[in-house]
């Protein structure tokens, strides 16, 4: 729903832009809609479903101020977030050109969504939104940029005289802009330039911003053109005169009053046409959405469509008391989960996706396709879904004792040894079933304590298959983008993006150590070392039982706990080949007479990477981040091969 609002609003602004670009101009000036820079912040881990409608309202209010004054700032606050925005046209633009430039910036800036911040520099205007008050921000050491790409031809080579002219002009402009309410435009000896400060800055703020811009834009030499794009100002030089002279514009516009009546009539007709177009588009949009829903449903298997798994959105709304906050069970990387009760009394869990981007859609259908036909006592059962409402919903069986993470991190319940052992065995059996017991080989990719749910008897059920992948039996690995949770991700997958079942084995090994030791694995913990390092040190000194959760107060079988910890270390070995399969893990856990090999040292990520120990799931299309580069030399990767994954 949010994306449809965004698309509709974007189309509206495109129509406005087309109208202004095709309508008769009363000035020979150029709206200068060349994109000098588009800077987007990082998307939030959990996009808020109400963000887009608020963003649209923010831009609508900002547009009114720009229409009235050629600039404006606006702020809106909600319970969960705030949006601050600023738009300003360069002072030399005519009002019509300003509206054209703003319309162009308004259609491009939403490309930053769902990020909570974005700014766009066009050669004639500036537009920015953010989650904090930036109105008096002069410079930004992170986001201030220089654009030296020339739109007027190739560089002029090493020309000392040209450089002197640019330097002289930039110095003159920065001084003139400070004394002229933040704007100056001039040219000398074949070089032209413009300086513009945002109107929310003080005189001192403008001076500071332009001083930095002056220093930085000169680094573009010997380019024929350069732009400094700072938080509080814009500075440009060029060998082509690109700005407008207000006196010339005034003469050109002297005849405007003579055609005022014609203009009013033309604008009225244009407005009527736009309203008609909007109405037609709305009707077309409703038809297209219905068609898209039918198409989306077609992506799900035939057996699923013919079953009773397709819930009505209104039914799930009523079941959760319209997603009442008191019904919220938890929140993950893809959405919030609510407890619901159907009309027949059945208790369910409803997963509500946050944002209708392609990523979420892919994960939604991926989860449906993978587990709708897969049943096992240690896998959360998918009961159905809804894609007919404003957001996508997944319906699962209700698991009353929440997640294993609640027991480990929040100590919601102190699990005795028998319960812990059963959770370990059940989780191992569930993963082994995914790897070889069902019709497709499925790799979960995000095995962790928050994705292990506990039923009324504290039996484990693996949940959240949005990141899971399946592949043919004759293939050895997938080459894919990284997705998972730091601290649980296998090193060869983190480094090369090469995915095998052994990635799940590694994650399971970390989980085993967490369950037995009663603490989370912080991969980058510097003080006491990561959980893997702690257990490994105790293993090397024959003191494994010291790693067991002290809350058990010694009430556990020492031989069995040592055996389980040893299996956990086996699963987390750096070498892929030396890790056991999940089938072998199950056999080692349940068979008392099974011989357990001696493990080798696991990888200690905290000694190789300096980073935050965040535990949220994420995905990326590249494995070349700084973190991965630092790890790359520590592991050898298997030979790459192409693979065809299951259809989503």
Short mmCIF file of N, CA, C and O in Angstrom, two decimals, residues 128-204:
data_model
loop_
_atom_site.label_atom_id
_atom_site.label_comp_id
_atom_site.label_asym_id
_atom_site.label_seq_id
_atom_site.Cartn_x
_atom_site.Cartn_y
_atom_site.Cartn_z
N UNK A 128 16.18 17.90 0.74
CA UNK A 128 16.71 16.96 1.73
C UNK A 128 15.63 16.61 2.75
O UNK A 128 14.79 17.44 3.09
N UNK A 129 15.66 15.37 3.21
CA UNK A 129 14.87 14.96 4.38
C UNK A 129 15.76 14.15 5.30
O UNK A 129 16.72 13.52 4.87
N UNK A 130 15.45 14.17 6.59
CA UNK A 130 16.26 13.43 7.56
C UNK A 130 15.45 13.20 8.83
O UNK A 130 14.32 13.73 8.97
N UNK A 131 16.02 12.41 9.76
CA UNK A 131 15.31 12.09 10.99
C UNK A 131 15.78 12.95 12.16
O UNK A 131 15.50 12.62 13.31
N UNK A 132 16.51 14.01 11.89
CA UNK A 132 16.91 14.95 12.93
C UNK A 132 16.92 16.36 12.35
O UNK A 132 16.92 16.55 11.12
N UNK A 133 16.93 17.34 13.22
CA UNK A 133 16.89 18.73 12.77
C UNK A 133 18.27 19.15 12.26
O UNK A 133 19.21 19.32 13.04
N UNK A 134 18.38 19.30 10.96
CA UNK A 134 19.66 19.63 10.32
C UNK A 134 19.69 21.05 9.78
O UNK A 134 20.63 21.42 9.07
N UNK A 135 18.68 21.85 10.12
CA UNK A 135 18.50 23.13 9.44
C UNK A 135 19.67 24.09 9.64
O UNK A 135 19.92 24.95 8.79
N UNK A 136 20.38 23.98 10.76
CA UNK A 136 21.53 24.86 10.96
C UNK A 136 22.84 24.12 10.73
O UNK A 136 23.91 24.60 11.13
N UNK A 137 22.79 22.98 10.05
CA UNK A 137 23.99 22.19 9.78
C UNK A 137 24.79 22.85 8.65
O UNK A 137 24.29 23.01 7.54
N UNK A 138 26.04 23.15 8.91
CA UNK A 138 26.86 23.88 7.95
C UNK A 138 27.62 22.91 7.04
O UNK A 138 27.60 23.04 5.82
N UNK A 139 28.35 22.01 7.66
CA UNK A 139 29.13 21.03 6.90
C UNK A 139 28.90 19.65 7.50
O UNK A 139 28.44 19.52 8.63
N UNK A 140 29.22 18.64 6.73
CA UNK A 140 29.06 17.25 7.16
C UNK A 140 30.29 16.48 6.68
O UNK A 140 30.46 16.26 5.47
N UNK A 141 31.17 16.08 7.59
CA UNK A 141 32.41 15.41 7.15
C UNK A 141 32.17 14.09 6.43
O UNK A 141 33.03 13.63 5.69
N UNK A 142 31.00 13.50 6.62
CA UNK A 142 30.72 12.21 5.99
C UNK A 142 30.08 12.38 4.62
O UNK A 142 30.47 11.75 3.64
N UNK A 143 29.12 13.31 4.52
CA UNK A 143 28.31 13.38 3.32
C UNK A 143 28.67 14.52 2.38
O UNK A 143 28.22 14.54 1.24
N UNK A 144 29.45 15.50 2.81
CA UNK A 144 29.86 16.57 1.90
C UNK A 144 30.67 15.98 0.75
O UNK A 144 31.60 15.19 0.98
N UNK A 145 30.33 16.36 -0.46
CA UNK A 145 30.97 15.77 -1.65
C UNK A 145 31.43 16.85 -2.62
O UNK A 145 30.99 18.00 -2.57
N UNK A 146 32.32 16.44 -3.52
CA UNK A 146 32.74 17.29 -4.64
C UNK A 146 32.45 16.52 -5.92
O UNK A 146 32.81 15.35 -6.04
N UNK A 147 31.79 17.17 -6.86
CA UNK A 147 31.49 16.57 -8.17
C UNK A 147 32.30 17.31 -9.22
O UNK A 147 32.03 18.47 -9.53
N UNK A 148 33.31 16.63 -9.75
CA UNK A 148 34.20 17.25 -10.74
C UNK A 148 33.88 16.82 -12.16
O UNK A 148 34.63 17.14 -13.09
N UNK A 149 32.80 16.07 -12.35
CA UNK A 149 32.43 15.62 -13.69
C UNK A 149 31.94 16.80 -14.50
O UNK A 149 31.02 17.51 -14.09
N UNK A 150 32.51 16.99 -15.65
CA UNK A 150 32.16 18.14 -16.48
C UNK A 150 31.03 17.79 -17.43
O UNK A 150 31.04 16.74 -18.06
N UNK A 151 30.04 18.68 -17.52
CA UNK A 151 28.95 18.52 -18.48
C UNK A 151 29.15 19.38 -19.71
O UNK A 151 28.29 19.43 -20.58
N UNK A 152 30.29 20.06 -19.78
CA UNK A 152 30.52 20.98 -20.90
C UNK A 152 31.71 20.58 -21.75
O UNK A 152 32.14 21.33 -22.60
N UNK A 153 32.26 19.41 -21.54
CA UNK A 153 33.38 18.96 -22.36
C UNK A 153 34.51 18.42 -21.52
O UNK A 153 34.42 18.32 -20.30
N UNK A 154 35.59 18.08 -22.18
CA UNK A 154 36.73 17.49 -21.48
C UNK A 154 37.52 18.57 -20.75
O UNK A 154 37.31 19.76 -20.93
N UNK A 155 38.45 18.12 -19.89
CA UNK A 155 39.27 19.04 -19.13
C UNK A 155 40.17 19.87 -20.03
O UNK A 155 40.46 19.52 -21.17
N UNK A 156 40.62 20.96 -19.46
CA UNK A 156 41.44 21.88 -20.25
C UNK A 156 42.92 21.60 -20.11
O UNK A 156 43.73 22.31 -20.68
N UNK A 157 43.27 20.56 -19.36
CA UNK A 157 44.69 20.27 -19.18
C UNK A 157 45.28 21.15 -18.09
O UNK A 157 44.58 21.87 -17.38
N UNK A 158 46.57 21.11 -17.95
CA UNK A 158 47.26 21.88 -16.91
C UNK A 158 47.40 23.31 -17.40
O UNK A 158 48.29 23.64 -18.19
N UNK A 159 46.51 24.18 -16.97
CA UNK A 159 46.49 25.58 -17.39
C UNK A 159 46.56 26.44 -16.14
O UNK A 159 45.58 26.59 -15.41
N UNK A 160 47.73 27.00 -15.88
CA UNK A 160 47.94 27.76 -14.66
C UNK A 160 47.03 28.98 -14.63
O UNK A 160 46.44 29.32 -13.59
N UNK A 161 46.89 29.65 -15.76
CA UNK A 161 46.07 30.86 -15.81
C UNK A 161 44.61 30.54 -15.52
O UNK A 161 43.94 31.28 -14.79
N UNK A 162 44.13 29.44 -16.09
CA UNK A 162 42.75 29.02 -15.83
C UNK A 162 42.55 28.75 -14.34
O UNK A 162 41.55 29.16 -13.75
N UNK A 163 43.49 28.07 -13.72
CA UNK A 163 43.38 27.79 -12.30
C UNK A 163 43.34 29.05 -11.46
O UNK A 163 42.59 29.16 -10.49
N UNK A 164 44.15 30.04 -11.84
CA UNK A 164 44.15 31.31 -11.11
C UNK A 164 42.81 32.01 -11.24
O UNK A 164 42.29 32.60 -10.29
N UNK A 165 42.22 31.94 -12.45
CA UNK A 165 40.93 32.58 -12.66
C UNK A 165 39.84 31.92 -11.83
O UNK A 165 38.98 32.60 -11.25
N UNK A 166 39.85 30.59 -11.78
CA UNK A 166 38.87 29.87 -10.98
C UNK A 166 39.02 30.24 -9.51
O UNK A 166 38.04 30.52 -8.80
N UNK A 167 40.27 30.24 -9.02
CA UNK A 167 40.52 30.55 -7.62
C UNK A 167 40.05 31.97 -7.28
O UNK A 167 39.41 32.20 -6.24
N UNK A 168 40.34 32.92 -8.16
CA UNK A 168 39.92 34.30 -7.91
C UNK A 168 38.40 34.42 -7.89
O UNK A 168 37.82 35.08 -7.02
N UNK A 169 37.74 33.75 -8.85
CA UNK A 169 36.29 33.81 -8.90
C UNK A 169 35.66 33.19 -7.66
O UNK A 169 34.72 33.74 -7.08
N UNK A 170 36.17 32.02 -7.24
CA UNK A 170 35.60 31.36 -6.07
C UNK A 170 35.77 32.21 -4.82
O UNK A 170 34.86 32.29 -3.97
N UNK A 171 36.91 32.85 -4.66
CA UNK A 171 37.12 33.72 -3.51
C UNK A 171 36.15 34.89 -3.53
O UNK A 171 35.57 35.26 -2.49
N UNK A 172 35.96 35.49 -4.71
CA UNK A 172 35.03 36.62 -4.83
C UNK A 172 33.60 36.20 -4.50
O UNK A 172 32.87 36.92 -3.80
N UNK A 173 33.20 35.03 -5.00
CA UNK A 173 31.82 34.57 -4.80
C UNK A 173 31.53 34.26 -3.34
O UNK A 173 30.45 34.59 -2.82
N UNK A 174 32.46 33.59 -2.67
CA UNK A 174 32.23 33.25 -1.27
C UNK A 174 32.09 34.50 -0.42
O UNK A 174 31.25 34.57 0.49
N UNK A 175 32.90 35.51 -0.71
CA UNK A 175 32.80 36.76 0.04
C UNK A 175 31.49 37.48 -0.28
O UNK A 175 30.81 38.00 0.62
N UNK A 176 31.12 37.51 -1.57
CA UNK A 176 29.91 38.23 -1.97
C UNK A 176 28.66 37.55 -1.45
O UNK A 176 27.70 38.23 -1.05
N UNK A 177 28.62 36.22 -1.43
CA UNK A 177 27.42 35.51 -0.98
C UNK A 177 27.13 35.77 0.49
O UNK A 177 25.97 35.91 0.90
N UNK A 178 28.19 35.86 1.30
CA UNK A 178 27.99 36.10 2.74
C UNK A 178 27.34 37.45 2.98
O UNK A 178 26.49 37.61 3.86
N UNK A 179 27.72 38.45 2.20
CA UNK A 179 27.17 39.80 2.37
C UNK A 179 25.90 40.03 1.57
O UNK A 179 25.31 41.11 1.66
N UNK A 180 25.49 39.04 0.77
CA UNK A 180 24.32 39.22 -0.10
C UNK A 180 23.25 38.16 0.19
O UNK A 180 22.72 37.55 -0.71
N UNK A 181 23.01 37.95 1.47
CA UNK A 181 21.95 37.03 1.91
C UNK A 181 22.10 35.63 1.34
O UNK A 181 21.14 34.97 0.97
N UNK A 182 23.34 35.18 1.19
CA UNK A 182 23.60 33.79 0.85
C UNK A 182 23.62 33.45 -0.62
O UNK A 182 23.61 32.26 -0.97
N UNK A 183 23.68 34.43 -1.52
CA UNK A 183 23.69 34.12 -2.95
C UNK A 183 24.61 35.08 -3.69
O UNK A 183 24.64 36.28 -3.41
N UNK A 184 25.35 34.51 -4.63
CA UNK A 184 26.17 35.34 -5.52
C UNK A 184 26.43 34.56 -6.80
O UNK A 184 26.60 33.33 -6.77
N UNK A 185 26.44 35.26 -7.93
CA UNK A 185 26.74 34.65 -9.22
C UNK A 185 27.50 35.67 -10.06
O UNK A 185 27.13 36.85 -10.11
N UNK A 186 28.58 35.22 -10.70
CA UNK A 186 29.40 36.17 -11.45
C UNK A 186 30.31 35.39 -12.40
O UNK A 186 30.35 34.15 -12.37
N UNK A 187 31.02 36.12 -13.25
CA UNK A 187 31.96 35.50 -14.15
C UNK A 187 33.13 36.42 -14.43
O UNK A 187 32.96 37.65 -14.50
N UNK A 188 34.34 35.86 -14.59
CA UNK A 188 35.51 36.65 -14.94
C UNK A 188 36.38 35.84 -15.90
O UNK A 188 36.58 34.64 -15.72
N UNK A 189 36.85 36.47 -16.94
CA UNK A 189 37.84 35.89 -17.85
C UNK A 189 37.44 34.49 -18.33
O UNK A 189 38.24 33.55 -18.34
N UNK A 190 36.17 34.36 -18.71
CA UNK A 190 35.71 33.10 -19.29
C UNK A 190 35.37 32.01 -18.29
O UNK A 190 35.13 30.87 -18.67
N UNK A 191 35.33 32.33 -17.00
CA UNK A 191 34.93 31.37 -15.97
C UNK A 191 33.72 31.95 -15.24
O UNK A 191 33.71 33.13 -14.88
N UNK A 192 32.71 31.10 -15.02
CA UNK A 192 31.47 31.54 -14.39
C UNK A 192 31.23 30.70 -13.14
O UNK A 192 31.58 29.52 -13.09
N UNK A 193 30.60 31.34 -12.15
CA UNK A 193 30.38 30.61 -10.92
C UNK A 193 29.15 31.09 -10.17
O UNK A 193 28.62 32.18 -10.42
N UNK A 194 28.71 30.24 -9.22
CA UNK A 194 27.55 30.56 -8.40
C UNK A 194 27.77 29.99 -7.01
O UNK A 194 28.27 28.87 -6.85
N UNK A 195 27.40 30.76 -6.01
CA UNK A 195 27.45 30.33 -4.61
C UNK A 195 26.07 30.49 -4.00
O UNK A 195 25.42 31.52 -4.21
N UNK A 196 25.62 29.49 -3.25
CA UNK A 196 24.29 29.53 -2.66
C UNK A 196 24.32 28.87 -1.29
O UNK A 196 24.77 27.72 -1.15
N UNK A 197 23.88 29.59 -0.25
CA UNK A 197 23.72 29.02 1.08
C UNK A 197 22.23 28.79 1.34
O UNK A 197 21.37 29.53 0.84
N UNK A 198 21.93 27.78 2.14
CA UNK A 198 20.52 27.53 2.48
C UNK A 198 20.06 28.60 3.46
O UNK A 198 20.81 29.05 4.34
N UNK A 199 18.83 28.99 3.32
CA UNK A 199 18.31 30.14 4.06
C UNK A 199 18.15 29.88 5.55
O UNK A 199 17.88 30.81 6.32
N UNK A 200 18.28 28.64 5.98
CA UNK A 200 18.18 28.34 7.41
C UNK A 200 19.50 28.62 8.14
O UNK A 200 19.53 28.57 9.37
N UNK A 201 20.57 28.92 7.40
CA UNK A 201 21.86 29.19 8.02
C UNK A 201 21.98 30.67 8.41
O UNK A 201 21.42 31.55 7.77
N UNK A 202 22.76 30.91 9.45
CA UNK A 202 23.12 32.29 9.81
C UNK A 202 24.25 32.76 8.89
O UNK A 202 24.80 31.98 8.10
N UNK A 203 24.60 34.02 9.01
CA UNK A 203 25.71 34.54 8.21
C UNK A 203 27.01 33.82 8.51
O UNK A 203 27.78 33.50 7.59
N UNK A 204 27.28 33.55 9.78
CA UNK A 204 28.49 32.82 10.14
C UNK A 204 28.46 31.40 9.59
O UNK A 204 29.49 30.87 9.15
#
